[in-house]
Amino acid sequence: MTRTIVASATREIIIGFDQPFCVIGERINPTGRKKLAAEMIAGNFETVIRDALEQAACGATMLDVNAGVTSVNPNETEPGLLVQTLEIVQGLVDLPLSIDSSVTAAIEAALKVAKGRPLVNSVTGEEEKLEAILPLVKKYNVPVVAISNDETGISMDPDVRFAVAKKIVQRCADFGIPAHDVVVDPLVMPIGALGDAGRQVFALLRRLREELKVNTTCGLSNISFGLPHRHGINAAFIPMVIGAGMTSAIMNPVRPQEMEAVRGANVLNGTDENCTNWIRTYKDYKPAEGGQAVAAPTQVNAPGDGASNGGRRRGGREARMGRG
């Protein structure tokens, strides 16, 4: 059984087919958040602190940390800021972290100060990127997110995206990085623009699980881009991708509707043993008057709960996908 181990200084998490779905909190990312970007540039980390604590309280398994505040001289500005942000976050929460950057120097700087075993987010199939990132992944013995695009861009053909994923897994092996340390992102397209985007990703996930035997992730909210009531689409998408084999996602854990879908899918998928996490989270749940559901209670992750074992998604990832 494929198991990807990530860890903070004090907590180890397993991403795997037999584990609860891994929720990677997306909010510490200044791309598309002008106020947050301005704060970080000015050395103000109040929002970063609030987002870290809130995502942990709402049940995130891991936190993604991105410091891509500007496209101007990122090789000079991003390494120091990413290190500073990472150190603040890992001083606040005991969750494993995902180091999110398209700047090789920033990833290396962050790996030098990261505690435990973080996830590197990410590498693409471009040979230049593979040669730059994979030696760092090997040196620091950490897992890596593999995004299924290469020098030709993002293919609309899912067979091509699978081939790129396979190439990255094979190149990782050339560097001595095992397949269980590669978490493939098959690239979720907006369903509003590509009507079969859902079917494409479901089929890709099954192939990635059965043929490459790798864990998977995605920028979850990409599926609903451009549509009204995005959280409804996201919440419907979650149990479907989990059923198809996805084992993690970069998403917003502060949205009760989406976290409810994750927890429910864990129950039905058999990864919330004896429904323990569901019962603990919702035992006092009551619908509001008029049939409107009240917001799900927040919870702090506890050892053994569904979240601890296991919006917008842009920034470094968007740059790596050729849109930044």
Short mmCIF file of C-alpha atoms in Angstrom, two decimals:
data_model
loop_
_atom_site.label_atom_id
_atom_site.label_comp_id
_atom_site.label_asym_id
_atom_site.label_seq_id
_atom_site.Cartn_x
_atom_site.Cartn_y
_atom_site.Cartn_z
CA MET A 1 0.00 0.00 0.00
CA THR A 2 1.42 3.38 -1.04
CA ARG A 3 2.09 5.65 1.92
CA THR A 4 3.61 9.12 1.79
CA ILE A 5 4.94 10.26 5.16
CA VAL A 6 5.04 13.96 6.04
CA ALA A 7 5.86 15.35 9.45
CA SER A 8 6.30 18.41 11.61
CA ALA A 9 8.70 18.45 14.53
CA THR A 10 6.14 16.61 16.66
CA ARG A 11 3.52 15.05 14.40
CA GLU A 12 3.69 12.50 11.60
CA ILE A 13 0.97 12.22 8.96
CA ILE A 14 0.45 9.46 6.41
CA ILE A 15 -1.09 10.22 3.03
CA GLY A 16 -2.41 6.98 1.60
CA PHE A 17 -5.29 5.06 0.05
CA ASP A 18 -6.18 3.53 3.41
CA GLN A 19 -5.90 6.81 5.32
CA PRO A 20 -8.36 9.66 5.95
CA PHE A 21 -8.30 12.28 3.21
CA CYS A 22 -5.45 14.75 3.72
CA VAL A 23 -6.66 18.37 3.78
CA ILE A 24 -3.84 20.77 2.88
CA GLY A 25 -4.93 24.26 3.97
CA GLU A 26 -4.47 26.74 1.13
CA ARG A 27 -4.92 30.13 2.77
CA ILE A 28 -1.32 31.15 3.50
CA ASN A 29 -0.89 32.31 -0.06
CA PRO A 30 -0.70 36.01 -1.01
CA THR A 31 -1.47 35.49 -4.71
CA GLY A 32 -4.81 37.11 -5.45
CA ARG A 33 -4.91 38.54 -1.91
CA LYS A 34 -3.57 42.09 -2.26
CA LYS A 35 -3.99 42.92 1.40
CA LEU A 36 -2.08 39.85 2.53
CA ALA A 37 0.69 40.47 -0.03
CA ALA A 38 1.05 44.08 1.15
CA GLU A 39 1.17 42.96 4.78
CA MET A 40 3.87 40.37 4.12
CA ILE A 41 5.99 42.80 2.13
CA ALA A 42 5.75 45.22 5.07
CA GLY A 43 6.75 42.51 7.54
CA ASN A 44 3.25 42.26 9.02
CA PHE A 45 2.25 38.62 9.59
CA GLU A 46 -1.00 39.13 11.49
CA THR A 47 -3.12 37.57 8.74
CA VAL A 48 -0.66 34.71 8.29
CA ILE A 49 -0.89 33.97 12.01
CA ARG A 50 -4.68 34.14 11.99
CA ASP A 51 -4.96 31.93 8.89
CA ALA A 52 -2.57 29.34 10.32
CA LEU A 53 -4.43 29.05 13.61
CA GLU A 54 -7.88 29.10 12.02
CA GLN A 55 -7.09 26.41 9.45
CA ALA A 56 -5.62 24.17 12.15
CA ALA A 57 -8.68 24.70 14.34
CA CYS A 58 -11.01 23.84 11.47
CA GLY A 59 -9.40 20.44 10.88
CA ALA A 60 -6.62 20.91 8.31
CA THR A 61 -4.20 17.99 8.13
CA MET A 62 -1.35 20.10 6.73
CA LEU A 63 -0.78 23.74 5.80
CA ASP A 64 0.55 25.02 2.49
CA VAL A 65 2.93 27.99 2.88
CA ASN A 66 3.48 30.33 -0.07
CA ALA A 67 5.31 33.68 -0.04
CA GLY A 68 5.10 34.65 -3.71
CA VAL A 69 4.23 38.28 -3.15
CA THR A 70 5.66 39.62 -6.38
CA SER A 71 6.83 38.54 -9.81
CA VAL A 72 9.57 41.20 -9.69
CA ASN A 73 12.94 39.68 -8.78
CA PRO A 74 11.43 36.66 -6.97
CA ASN A 75 14.85 34.99 -6.77
CA GLU A 76 15.93 37.87 -4.53
CA THR A 77 12.75 38.57 -2.58
CA GLU A 78 11.08 35.21 -2.11
CA PRO A 79 13.67 33.02 -0.33
CA GLY A 80 13.96 35.22 2.75
CA LEU A 81 10.25 35.90 2.98
CA LEU A 82 9.34 32.23 2.58
CA VAL A 83 11.79 31.27 5.34
CA GLN A 84 10.36 33.93 7.64
CA THR A 85 6.78 32.85 6.94
CA LEU A 86 7.61 29.17 7.36
CA GLU A 87 9.33 29.73 10.69
CA ILE A 88 6.37 31.73 11.99
CA VAL A 89 3.86 29.07 10.95
CA GLN A 90 5.80 26.10 12.29
CA GLY A 91 6.16 27.97 15.58
CA LEU A 92 2.36 28.29 15.83
CA VAL A 93 0.99 24.88 14.83
CA ASP A 94 2.22 21.30 14.98
CA LEU A 95 0.87 20.39 11.55
CA PRO A 96 3.22 19.27 8.75
CA LEU A 97 3.80 21.93 6.11
CA SER A 98 3.87 22.12 2.33
CA ILE A 99 6.60 24.40 0.97
CA ASP A 100 4.96 26.10 -2.01
CA SER A 101 7.12 28.00 -4.48
CA SER A 102 8.14 28.12 -8.13
CA VAL A 103 11.50 29.59 -7.11
CA THR A 104 14.18 26.94 -6.62
CA ALA A 105 16.25 29.14 -4.31
CA ALA A 106 13.22 29.72 -2.09
CA ILE A 107 12.48 25.99 -1.84
CA GLU A 108 16.09 25.27 -0.90
CA ALA A 109 16.17 28.04 1.70
CA ALA A 110 12.93 26.78 3.25
CA LEU A 111 14.12 23.18 3.34
CA LYS A 112 17.15 24.27 5.36
CA VAL A 113 14.95 25.57 8.20
CA ALA A 114 11.91 23.30 7.93
CA LYS A 115 11.34 20.94 10.83
CA GLY A 116 10.24 17.37 10.31
CA ARG A 117 9.48 16.18 6.79
CA PRO A 118 7.67 18.81 4.71
CA LEU A 119 6.10 18.33 1.29
CA VAL A 120 7.74 20.23 -1.57
CA ASN A 121 5.16 21.88 -3.80
CA SER A 122 6.16 21.35 -6.55
CA VAL A 123 7.91 20.10 -9.68
CA THR A 124 6.61 19.91 -13.24
CA GLY A 125 7.67 17.71 -16.14
CA GLU A 126 9.93 20.40 -17.61
CA GLU A 127 13.45 19.00 -17.71
CA GLU A 128 14.93 22.23 -16.35
CA LYS A 129 12.64 22.03 -13.32
CA LEU A 130 13.30 18.33 -12.78
CA GLU A 131 17.06 18.92 -12.78
CA ALA A 132 16.70 21.82 -10.32
CA ILE A 133 14.16 20.44 -7.83
CA LEU A 134 14.73 16.68 -7.69
CA PRO A 135 18.28 16.90 -6.29
CA LEU A 136 16.86 18.96 -3.40
CA VAL A 137 14.08 16.44 -2.83
CA LYS A 138 16.66 13.67 -2.68
CA LYS A 139 19.12 15.62 -0.52
CA TYR A 140 16.54 16.48 2.14
CA ASN A 141 14.63 13.18 1.82
CA VAL A 142 11.22 14.81 1.41
CA PRO A 143 8.17 14.04 -0.74
CA VAL A 144 7.25 16.19 -3.72
CA VAL A 145 4.11 17.22 -5.61
CA ALA A 146 4.40 16.40 -9.32
CA ILE A 147 2.23 18.61 -11.55
CA SER A 148 1.23 16.99 -14.84
CA ASN A 149 2.41 19.63 -17.29
CA ASP A 150 5.69 20.11 -19.11
CA GLU A 151 7.39 22.31 -21.72
CA THR A 152 4.36 21.95 -23.99
CA GLY A 153 2.02 23.43 -21.38
CA ILE A 154 -1.17 21.91 -20.01
CA SER A 155 -2.72 19.34 -22.31
CA MET A 156 -6.48 19.00 -22.58
CA ASP A 157 -5.89 15.32 -23.32
CA PRO A 158 -5.90 13.32 -20.06
CA ASP A 159 -3.74 10.63 -21.65
CA VAL A 160 -1.02 13.22 -22.20
CA ARG A 161 -1.29 14.40 -18.59
CA PHE A 162 -0.94 10.80 -17.43
CA ALA A 163 2.14 10.38 -19.63
CA VAL A 164 3.71 13.50 -18.07
CA ALA A 165 2.99 12.16 -14.59
CA LYS A 166 4.58 8.83 -15.52
CA LYS A 167 7.63 10.64 -16.86
CA ILE A 168 8.05 12.58 -13.59
CA VAL A 169 7.73 9.42 -11.50
CA GLN A 170 10.38 7.74 -13.70
CA ARG A 171 12.72 10.75 -13.47
CA CYS A 172 12.27 10.74 -9.69
CA ALA A 173 13.38 7.11 -9.70
CA ASP A 174 16.51 8.17 -11.64
CA PHE A 175 17.35 10.41 -8.67
CA GLY A 176 16.62 7.66 -6.14
CA ILE A 177 13.26 9.10 -5.10
CA PRO A 178 10.67 6.32 -4.60
CA ALA A 179 7.18 6.52 -6.09
CA HIS A 180 5.62 6.64 -2.62
CA ASP A 181 7.29 10.05 -2.17
CA VAL A 182 5.70 11.45 -5.34
CA VAL A 183 2.23 12.99 -4.96
CA VAL A 184 0.82 13.59 -8.44
CA ASP A 185 -1.44 16.51 -9.31
CA PRO A 186 -3.34 15.42 -12.46
CA LEU A 187 -4.54 19.02 -12.96
CA VAL A 188 -8.21 19.75 -12.35
CA MET A 189 -9.74 21.92 -15.08
CA PRO A 190 -12.70 24.30 -14.53
CA ILE A 191 -15.92 22.41 -15.17
CA GLY A 192 -17.57 25.63 -16.36
CA ALA A 193 -15.15 25.83 -19.28
CA LEU A 194 -14.58 22.12 -19.93
CA GLY A 195 -17.72 20.06 -19.52
CA ASP A 196 -15.95 16.72 -19.10
CA ALA A 197 -13.33 18.03 -16.63
CA GLY A 198 -14.88 15.96 -13.85
CA ARG A 199 -14.90 12.73 -15.84
CA GLN A 200 -11.35 13.40 -16.99
CA VAL A 201 -9.95 13.71 -13.49
CA PHE A 202 -11.89 10.70 -12.17
CA ALA A 203 -10.43 8.53 -14.94
CA LEU A 204 -6.94 9.95 -14.39
CA LEU A 205 -7.08 9.29 -10.66
CA ARG A 206 -7.97 5.65 -11.20
CA ARG A 207 -5.06 5.21 -13.60
CA LEU A 208 -2.63 6.98 -11.27
CA ARG A 209 -3.69 4.73 -8.41
CA GLU A 210 -3.80 1.46 -10.31
CA GLU A 211 -0.93 1.88 -12.80
CA LEU A 212 1.56 4.20 -11.09
CA LYS A 213 0.40 3.44 -7.53
CA VAL A 214 1.01 7.02 -6.41
CA ASN A 215 -0.81 9.34 -4.05
CA THR A 216 -2.54 12.34 -5.56
CA THR A 217 -3.55 15.91 -4.84
CA CYS A 218 -5.08 18.91 -6.61
CA GLY A 219 -6.03 22.55 -6.25
CA LEU A 220 -9.59 21.59 -5.35
CA SER A 221 -11.39 24.85 -6.08
CA ASN A 222 -10.10 24.91 -9.69
CA ILE A 223 -13.10 22.73 -10.56
CA SER A 224 -15.60 25.48 -9.71
CA PHE A 225 -13.73 28.47 -11.15
CA GLY A 226 -16.08 30.95 -12.82
CA LEU A 227 -19.29 29.43 -11.42
CA PRO A 228 -21.68 30.86 -8.83
CA HIS A 229 -21.91 29.19 -5.41
CA ARG A 230 -18.50 27.60 -5.85
CA HIS A 231 -18.54 25.91 -2.45
CA GLY A 232 -21.52 23.81 -3.46
CA ILE A 233 -19.63 22.47 -6.48
CA ASN A 234 -16.49 21.93 -4.40
CA ALA A 235 -18.42 20.02 -1.76
CA ALA A 236 -19.98 17.75 -4.39
CA PHE A 237 -16.58 17.21 -6.03
CA ILE A 238 -14.81 16.09 -2.84
CA PRO A 239 -16.47 12.69 -2.25
CA MET A 240 -16.33 11.94 -5.99
CA VAL A 241 -12.57 12.45 -6.26
CA ILE A 242 -12.03 10.55 -3.02
CA GLY A 243 -14.07 7.69 -4.43
CA ALA A 244 -11.93 7.78 -7.58
CA GLY A 245 -8.74 7.50 -5.52
CA MET A 246 -7.53 11.01 -4.66
CA THR A 247 -5.77 11.06 -1.31
CA SER A 248 -5.23 14.78 -0.61
CA ALA A 249 -6.22 18.23 -1.81
CA ILE A 250 -5.11 21.81 -1.39
CA MET A 251 -8.31 23.49 -0.24
CA ASN A 252 -9.91 25.87 2.24
CA PRO A 253 -10.62 24.03 5.50
CA VAL A 254 -12.44 27.04 6.92
CA ARG A 255 -15.46 26.27 4.69
CA PRO A 256 -17.77 24.05 6.80
CA GLN A 257 -19.65 22.68 3.79
CA GLU A 258 -16.45 21.36 2.21
CA MET A 259 -15.01 19.95 5.44
CA GLU A 260 -18.33 18.23 6.12
CA ALA A 261 -18.00 16.56 2.71
CA VAL A 262 -14.47 15.41 3.56
CA ARG A 263 -15.51 13.97 6.91
CA GLY A 264 -18.56 12.28 5.43
CA ALA A 265 -16.45 10.75 2.65
CA ASN A 266 -13.99 9.44 5.25
CA VAL A 267 -16.88 7.73 7.05
CA LEU A 268 -18.23 6.15 3.87
CA ASN A 269 -14.77 5.22 2.61
CA GLY A 270 -14.04 3.38 5.84
CA THR A 271 -11.09 5.58 6.85
CA ASP A 272 -12.87 7.12 9.86
CA GLU A 273 -12.85 4.00 12.02
CA ASN A 274 -16.06 3.51 13.98
CA CYS A 275 -17.11 6.98 12.74
CA THR A 276 -15.05 8.35 15.63
CA ASN A 277 -14.07 11.69 14.09
CA TRP A 278 -17.56 12.29 12.69
CA ILE A 279 -19.19 11.65 16.05
CA ARG A 280 -16.68 13.78 17.93
CA THR A 281 -17.14 16.67 15.51
CA TYR A 282 -20.92 16.58 15.06
CA LYS A 283 -22.34 14.99 18.24
CA ASP A 284 -23.82 18.34 19.33
CA TYR A 285 -24.82 19.44 15.82
CA LYS A 286 -28.33 20.87 15.47
CA PRO A 287 -29.96 22.40 12.39
CA ALA A 288 -30.84 26.06 12.68
CA GLU A 289 -34.44 27.22 12.66
CA GLY A 290 -36.20 27.06 9.32
CA GLY A 291 -34.17 24.07 8.20
CA GLN A 292 -30.99 26.07 7.63
CA ALA A 293 -27.95 24.16 8.82
CA VAL A 294 -25.75 25.92 11.33
CA ALA A 295 -22.05 26.10 10.60
CA ALA A 296 -20.16 22.98 11.53
CA PRO A 297 -18.19 23.31 14.75
CA THR A 298 -14.51 23.96 14.48
CA GLN A 299 -12.17 21.48 16.02
CA VAL A 300 -8.56 21.28 16.97
CA ASN A 301 -6.90 18.23 15.49
CA ALA A 302 -6.29 15.50 18.00
CA PRO A 303 -4.12 12.43 17.61
CA GLY A 304 -6.04 9.74 15.80
CA ASP A 305 -8.81 11.96 14.41
CA GLY A 306 -9.76 11.87 10.77
CA ALA A 307 -8.04 15.11 9.88
CA SER A 308 -4.79 14.45 11.67
CA ASN A 309 -4.15 11.22 9.81
CA GLY A 310 -4.35 11.71 6.76
CA GLY A 311 -11.17 29.42 -2.46
CA ARG A 312 -8.24 29.89 -4.47
CA ARG A 313 -5.32 27.86 -5.53
CA ARG A 314 -2.83 29.96 -7.35
CA GLY A 315 0.54 31.41 -6.52
CA GLY A 316 3.58 29.28 -7.22
CA ARG A 317 1.39 26.56 -8.73
CA GLU A 318 -0.17 28.95 -11.23
CA ALA A 319 3.25 30.10 -12.35
CA ARG A 320 4.35 26.50 -12.81
CA MET A 321 1.24 25.77 -14.87
CA GLY A 322 2.07 28.61 -17.25
CA ARG A 323 -0.61 31.02 -16.07
CA GLY A 324 1.43 33.21 -13.77
#
